[in-house]
XYZ file of C-alpha atoms in Angstrom:
392
model
C 49.044 -160.316 149.215
C 48.929 -157.836 146.340
C 52.333 -156.226 145.714
C 52.908 -153.208 143.419
C 55.802 -150.898 142.583
C 55.416 -147.127 142.226
C 57.839 -144.472 140.989
C 57.411 -140.787 141.798
C 59.453 -137.603 142.040
C 59.252 -137.529 145.860
C 58.189 -139.678 148.794
C 54.959 -137.694 149.436
C 54.035 -138.134 145.774
C 54.786 -141.864 145.982
C 52.639 -142.216 149.135
C 49.820 -140.434 147.365
C 49.975 -142.999 144.553
C 50.080 -145.923 147.016
C 47.125 -144.700 149.088
C 45.155 -143.732 146.016
C 45.303 -147.305 144.627
C 45.903 -149.596 147.614
C 44.388 -147.570 150.430
C 45.676 -146.479 153.822
C 46.233 -150.058 155.026
C 49.015 -150.690 152.477
C 52.398 -151.814 153.778
C 55.561 -150.159 152.435
C 57.942 -153.061 151.897
C 60.853 -151.094 150.480
C 61.837 -147.707 149.065
C 64.935 -146.480 147.266
C 66.321 -143.708 145.048
C 66.361 -144.548 141.352
C 67.316 -142.575 138.223
C 64.828 -142.008 135.438
C 64.524 -140.026 132.223
C 67.465 -138.488 130.393
C 68.785 -139.749 127.067
C 71.324 -142.415 126.150
C 71.950 -142.931 129.865
C 72.880 -139.296 130.489
C 71.230 -136.467 132.470
C 68.886 -138.745 134.434
C 66.794 -137.406 137.316
C 66.531 -138.848 140.807
C 63.147 -140.404 141.674
C 61.717 -142.476 144.529
C 60.752 -146.103 143.902
C 58.350 -147.610 146.456
C 57.231 -151.258 146.732
C 53.899 -151.522 148.569
C 51.618 -154.435 149.488
C 48.012 -154.908 150.592
C 45.974 -157.868 151.857
C 43.545 -158.740 149.022
C 40.776 -159.084 151.646
C 41.228 -155.448 152.670
C 38.582 -153.024 151.448
C 40.589 -150.559 149.356
C 37.527 -148.551 148.485
C 37.708 -146.866 151.862
C 38.618 -143.216 151.859
C 42.400 -142.770 152.071
C 43.846 -141.304 155.239
C 44.868 -137.641 155.189
C 48.322 -137.091 153.664
C 49.647 -135.543 156.864
C 48.921 -138.686 158.918
C 50.910 -141.896 159.026
C 49.290 -145.082 157.670
C 48.040 -147.739 160.055
C 48.983 -151.310 159.108
C 46.951 -154.429 159.807
C 49.152 -156.951 158.034
C 52.358 -158.432 159.392
C 55.698 -157.428 157.910
C 56.392 -161.056 156.962
C 54.362 -163.604 155.018
C 55.376 -166.601 157.118
C 53.406 -168.529 159.760
C 55.232 -166.956 162.741
C 53.608 -164.652 165.264
C 52.210 -161.469 163.843
C 53.856 -158.206 164.814
C 52.791 -154.703 163.958
C 55.343 -153.269 161.551
C 56.859 -149.866 162.036
C 54.932 -147.011 160.478
C 57.241 -146.980 157.427
C 59.825 -149.492 156.273
C 62.388 -147.547 154.200
C 66.020 -147.752 153.260
C 67.797 -144.480 153.950
C 68.091 -142.106 150.985
C 71.784 -141.443 150.580
C 71.624 -139.363 147.407
C 72.171 -135.722 148.366
C 71.851 -132.690 146.057
C 75.637 -132.396 146.158
C 76.037 -136.018 145.069
C 73.475 -135.504 142.333
C 75.460 -132.528 141.009
C 78.642 -134.609 141.070
C 76.895 -137.409 139.172
C 75.625 -134.928 136.582
C 79.092 -133.498 136.080
C 80.470 -137.032 135.767
C 77.873 -137.899 133.128
C 78.627 -134.706 131.201
C 82.333 -135.594 131.289
C 81.527 -139.062 129.945
C 79.364 -137.503 127.235
C 82.233 -135.219 126.226
C 84.549 -138.184 125.784
C 81.914 -140.036 123.770
C 81.276 -137.055 121.512
C 84.992 -136.542 120.883
C 85.165 -139.952 119.271
C 82.528 -139.620 116.545
C 81.296 -136.049 116.794
C 77.714 -137.209 117.352
C 75.554 -139.797 119.074
C 72.914 -141.447 116.943
C 69.385 -141.102 118.244
C 70.117 -138.310 120.713
C 67.600 -135.484 120.753
C 69.285 -132.237 121.748
C 67.462 -129.318 123.371
C 65.942 -127.181 120.611
C 68.185 -124.074 120.868
C 71.316 -126.228 121.178
C 70.224 -128.352 118.213
C 69.739 -125.228 116.088
C 73.240 -123.979 116.892
C 74.822 -127.366 116.184
C 73.011 -127.487 112.839
C 74.363 -124.018 112.012
C 77.911 -125.127 112.837
C 77.410 -128.191 110.658
C 76.233 -125.951 107.816
C 79.498 -124.026 108.267
C 81.211 -127.335 107.392
C 83.051 -127.583 110.691
C 84.624 -131.003 111.196
C 82.469 -133.487 113.120
C 85.062 -134.009 115.832
C 85.106 -130.274 116.581
C 81.297 -130.172 116.487
C 81.287 -133.012 119.008
C 83.455 -130.990 121.384
C 81.252 -127.908 120.948
C 78.106 -129.996 121.487
C 79.429 -131.290 124.790
C 80.263 -127.756 125.942
C 76.831 -126.405 124.994
C 75.053 -129.316 126.692
C 77.077 -128.815 129.852
C 76.156 -125.138 130.037
C 72.543 -125.880 129.106
C 71.959 -128.533 131.765
C 73.829 -126.741 134.542
C 71.741 -123.658 135.018
C 71.299 -122.510 131.423
C 68.135 -124.267 130.307
C 66.376 -120.941 129.735
C 69.186 -119.520 127.593
C 68.313 -117.586 124.450
C 70.052 -117.601 121.085
C 72.438 -114.778 121.981
C 73.657 -116.592 125.080
C 74.194 -119.835 123.157
C 76.117 -117.827 120.562
C 78.314 -116.432 123.343
C 78.943 -119.941 124.697
C 79.870 -121.136 121.207
C 82.187 -118.189 120.536
C 83.937 -118.579 123.885
C 84.451 -122.298 123.268
C 85.915 -121.733 119.796
C 88.147 -118.958 121.140
C 89.427 -121.231 123.892
C 90.120 -123.996 121.364
C 92.185 -121.606 119.208
C 93.934 -119.685 121.980
C 97.068 -121.900 122.163
C 97.862 -121.088 118.501
C 99.895 -118.134 117.237
C 97.615 -115.453 115.794
C 98.127 -111.913 114.498
C 99.900 -110.139 111.668
C 103.537 -109.381 110.910
C 105.596 -109.806 114.081
C 108.412 -107.421 113.025
C 110.805 -109.941 114.568
C 111.980 -111.244 111.191
C 113.109 -109.270 108.195
C 111.591 -111.310 105.360
C 107.879 -111.895 104.897
C 107.018 -114.544 102.335
C 103.583 -115.478 100.985
C 102.992 -118.769 99.200
C 99.895 -120.506 97.927
C 98.027 -121.834 94.880
C 96.967 -119.810 91.892
C 93.987 -117.518 92.165
C 93.936 -116.966 95.928
C 95.057 -113.317 95.763
C 98.637 -113.562 97.021
C 99.973 -110.464 95.261
C 97.100 -108.230 96.343
C 97.331 -109.586 99.903
C 101.074 -108.961 100.000
C 100.500 -105.371 98.859
C 97.881 -104.871 101.605
C 100.268 -106.109 104.305
C 103.129 -103.971 102.956
C 100.901 -100.890 102.795
C 99.804 -101.470 106.391
C 103.437 -101.652 107.508
C 104.361 -98.470 105.609
C 101.329 -96.349 106.488
C 100.525 -97.538 110.015
C 103.928 -98.635 111.329
C 106.214 -96.354 109.251
C 108.477 -99.228 108.225
C 110.983 -99.091 105.386
C 109.970 -101.911 103.045
C 110.921 -103.449 99.691
C 109.450 -106.065 97.335
C 110.942 -109.186 95.778
C 108.913 -111.202 93.275
C 109.764 -114.671 92.024
C 106.554 -114.910 89.980
C 108.207 -114.924 86.571
C 105.510 -117.155 85.060
C 103.059 -114.285 84.640
C 104.132 -110.905 83.283
C 100.891 -109.436 84.591
C 101.820 -110.431 88.138
C 105.154 -108.594 87.905
C 103.448 -105.486 86.524
C 100.804 -105.647 89.226
C 103.394 -105.693 92.019
C 105.401 -102.930 90.295
C 102.256 -100.804 90.329
C 101.819 -101.329 94.050
C 105.527 -100.600 94.600
C 105.207 -97.331 92.712
C 102.135 -96.270 94.705
C 103.907 -97.023 97.993
C 107.193 -95.560 96.686
C 109.189 -98.679 97.544
C 111.781 -100.606 95.469
C 111.178 -103.972 93.813
C 113.454 -106.690 92.423
C 112.520 -109.584 90.097
C 114.309 -112.874 90.824
C 114.564 -115.799 88.405
C 116.876 -118.035 90.422
C 118.676 -118.380 93.745
C 121.543 -116.122 92.688
C 119.098 -113.330 91.852
C 117.416 -113.844 95.200
C 120.685 -113.559 97.118
C 121.642 -110.397 95.242
C 118.245 -108.852 95.981
C 118.402 -109.666 99.681
C 121.895 -108.137 99.874
C 120.618 -105.019 98.119
C 117.850 -104.627 100.691
C 120.035 -105.323 103.733
C 119.243 -101.966 105.345
C 115.444 -102.255 104.972
C 113.128 -103.062 107.860
C 111.016 -105.565 105.933
C 111.313 -107.302 102.576
C 108.080 -108.786 101.175
C 108.467 -111.768 98.847
C 105.812 -112.677 96.273
C 105.799 -116.154 94.730
C 104.201 -117.717 91.688
C 100.772 -119.252 92.050
C 101.031 -122.816 90.826
C 99.251 -126.141 91.227
C 100.996 -127.045 94.475
C 99.292 -130.411 94.619
C 102.213 -131.296 92.357
C 105.361 -131.614 94.502
C 107.488 -130.418 91.583
C 106.262 -126.843 92.004
C 107.050 -126.876 95.709
C 110.602 -127.947 94.844
C 110.785 -125.137 92.274
C 110.075 -122.636 95.055
C 112.959 -124.006 97.098
C 115.242 -123.607 94.092
C 114.584 -119.855 93.974
C 113.952 -118.810 97.600
C 116.298 -119.371 100.516
C 113.813 -120.452 103.184
C 116.675 -120.590 105.681
C 116.631 -116.795 105.775
C 115.254 -114.791 108.689
C 111.753 -115.318 107.293
C 108.075 -115.471 108.213
C 106.118 -117.592 105.740
C 102.348 -117.353 105.308
C 100.315 -119.884 103.360
C 97.494 -118.074 101.558
C 94.267 -120.029 101.014
C 90.890 -118.928 99.656
C 87.813 -119.679 101.753
C 85.957 -120.421 98.514
C 88.131 -123.518 97.979
C 87.322 -127.045 99.117
C 88.834 -127.978 102.442
C 90.179 -131.238 101.022
C 92.204 -129.241 98.492
C 93.451 -126.899 101.245
C 94.626 -129.881 103.274
C 96.424 -131.404 100.298
C 98.220 -128.129 99.574
C 99.257 -127.745 103.207
C 100.656 -131.282 103.256
C 102.671 -130.594 100.099
C 104.406 -127.774 101.988
C 105.310 -130.066 104.885
C 109.054 -129.509 104.277
C 108.614 -125.715 104.481
C 107.889 -124.131 107.821
C 104.523 -122.349 107.683
C 104.166 -119.741 110.405
C 100.523 -118.845 109.848
C 97.632 -119.050 107.419
C 96.070 -116.158 105.556
C 92.484 -116.757 104.424
C 91.201 -114.658 101.534
C 87.830 -114.087 99.824
C 85.893 -113.854 103.069
C 83.445 -111.625 101.218
C 82.783 -114.274 98.566
C 81.409 -117.035 100.799
C 79.094 -117.489 103.756
C 80.702 -120.798 104.799
C 83.823 -120.199 106.878
C 84.289 -123.342 108.969
C 87.353 -124.417 106.993
C 89.590 -121.850 108.650
C 88.767 -123.301 112.081
C 89.290 -126.843 110.794
C 92.635 -126.023 109.173
C 93.959 -124.120 112.182
C 93.157 -126.995 114.546
C 94.140 -129.825 112.196
C 97.584 -128.357 111.466
C 98.099 -126.502 114.776
C 98.703 -123.321 112.817
C 97.404 -119.867 113.694
C 95.950 -117.262 111.355
C 97.647 -113.958 110.483
C 95.027 -112.175 108.390
C 91.632 -112.445 106.751
C 90.858 -110.480 103.600
C 87.390 -109.410 102.525
C 87.795 -107.499 99.274
C 90.221 -106.115 96.683
C 90.858 -102.660 98.126
C 94.462 -101.966 99.144
C 95.165 -101.569 102.016
C 91.641 -101.438 103.496
C 90.308 -104.985 103.029
C 92.775 -106.613 105.396
C 91.797 -107.823 108.883
C 94.357 -108.908 111.455
C 93.124 -112.180 112.924
C 92.628 -113.263 116.514
C 90.714 -116.221 118.029
C 87.607 -114.236 118.984
C 87.408 -112.586 115.552
C 87.590 -116.000 113.891
C 84.918 -117.392 116.236
C 82.549 -114.485 115.597
C 83.173 -114.642 111.853
C 82.218 -118.325 111.764
C 79.154 -117.633 113.916
C 78.096 -114.800 111.604
C 78.233 -111.999 114.184
C 81.211 -110.002 112.839
C 80.819 -106.981 110.596
C 83.597 -105.468 108.521
C 83.595 -101.872 107.348
């Protein structure tokens, strides 16, 4: 007896293969649902596997029976020496895989893929659908951490394989933005809360702290009609003091220069009846813990204070992380990211927010006071990273 195995997308297709090669006298010994295709064990499709047999003495050159008729069998169902019995028209195991079960299996495999991607951010040898692959490459070019890319990849694959396989670039962008927004939504975003009196900005040299502070103060004066004052502890650079005095004069608000903790306490007492007091600090190499300690010697961080860490998007993420860790003993309420207009790679702000569970207060995209200041929210950050935001 000649025995062969066939795999097809459906039972009629499998029968067509059997009859085409073995003829209408073939015996179906077994049939079952199997999974084929996919990649790395995921997203397989259900197929029918049929095992058929034919007596080698049978003339298989005869014309196959019509597809709508059942085959007639001349061979027994067994190969032993017992009495011959005509087999039933079709010997099959019942197909228990329903469309609902298939959907459940697909969702289970996607869930497993998500967990796998979370570990390394990628799976070697996996070929992603073209549009998804292009988006993942873009996110990689934005220097987003691999673990986050892994999570985004799993989300995009899930949407792609469950009804979205014809999606265009705009739809994939929307999926990506929604996923990033959801990832950031638990964090505290937005500008000055007006719940605390003191607003303090800290950060390394060259990130634009003084200009950013002036933008925030101007926004509070012009848009919210708040009574504000300035304190500067940046006594290392005369130019910085003069710069803030210029902004104070334009806004018609007072300013005090503090060299030590006693000066700081006197200044805060002087401004006790003001709505908001904005504190500027010296830009130093805060990778050196000494300079962080110097800040604590001048500023009373126990005050009713919101503290923003200002970082430039043109900096290396590794340096940003080191600076943030140096400020571990100071409570950082939110990040401010500057120089948005000077780079096209913005993934670091997503990485930093997630890594340190810290929201974002503002983005700045130029030197104009108070115009080039953007209050941040998760969707704005997502669209900025994806390159779909425009700023006037």
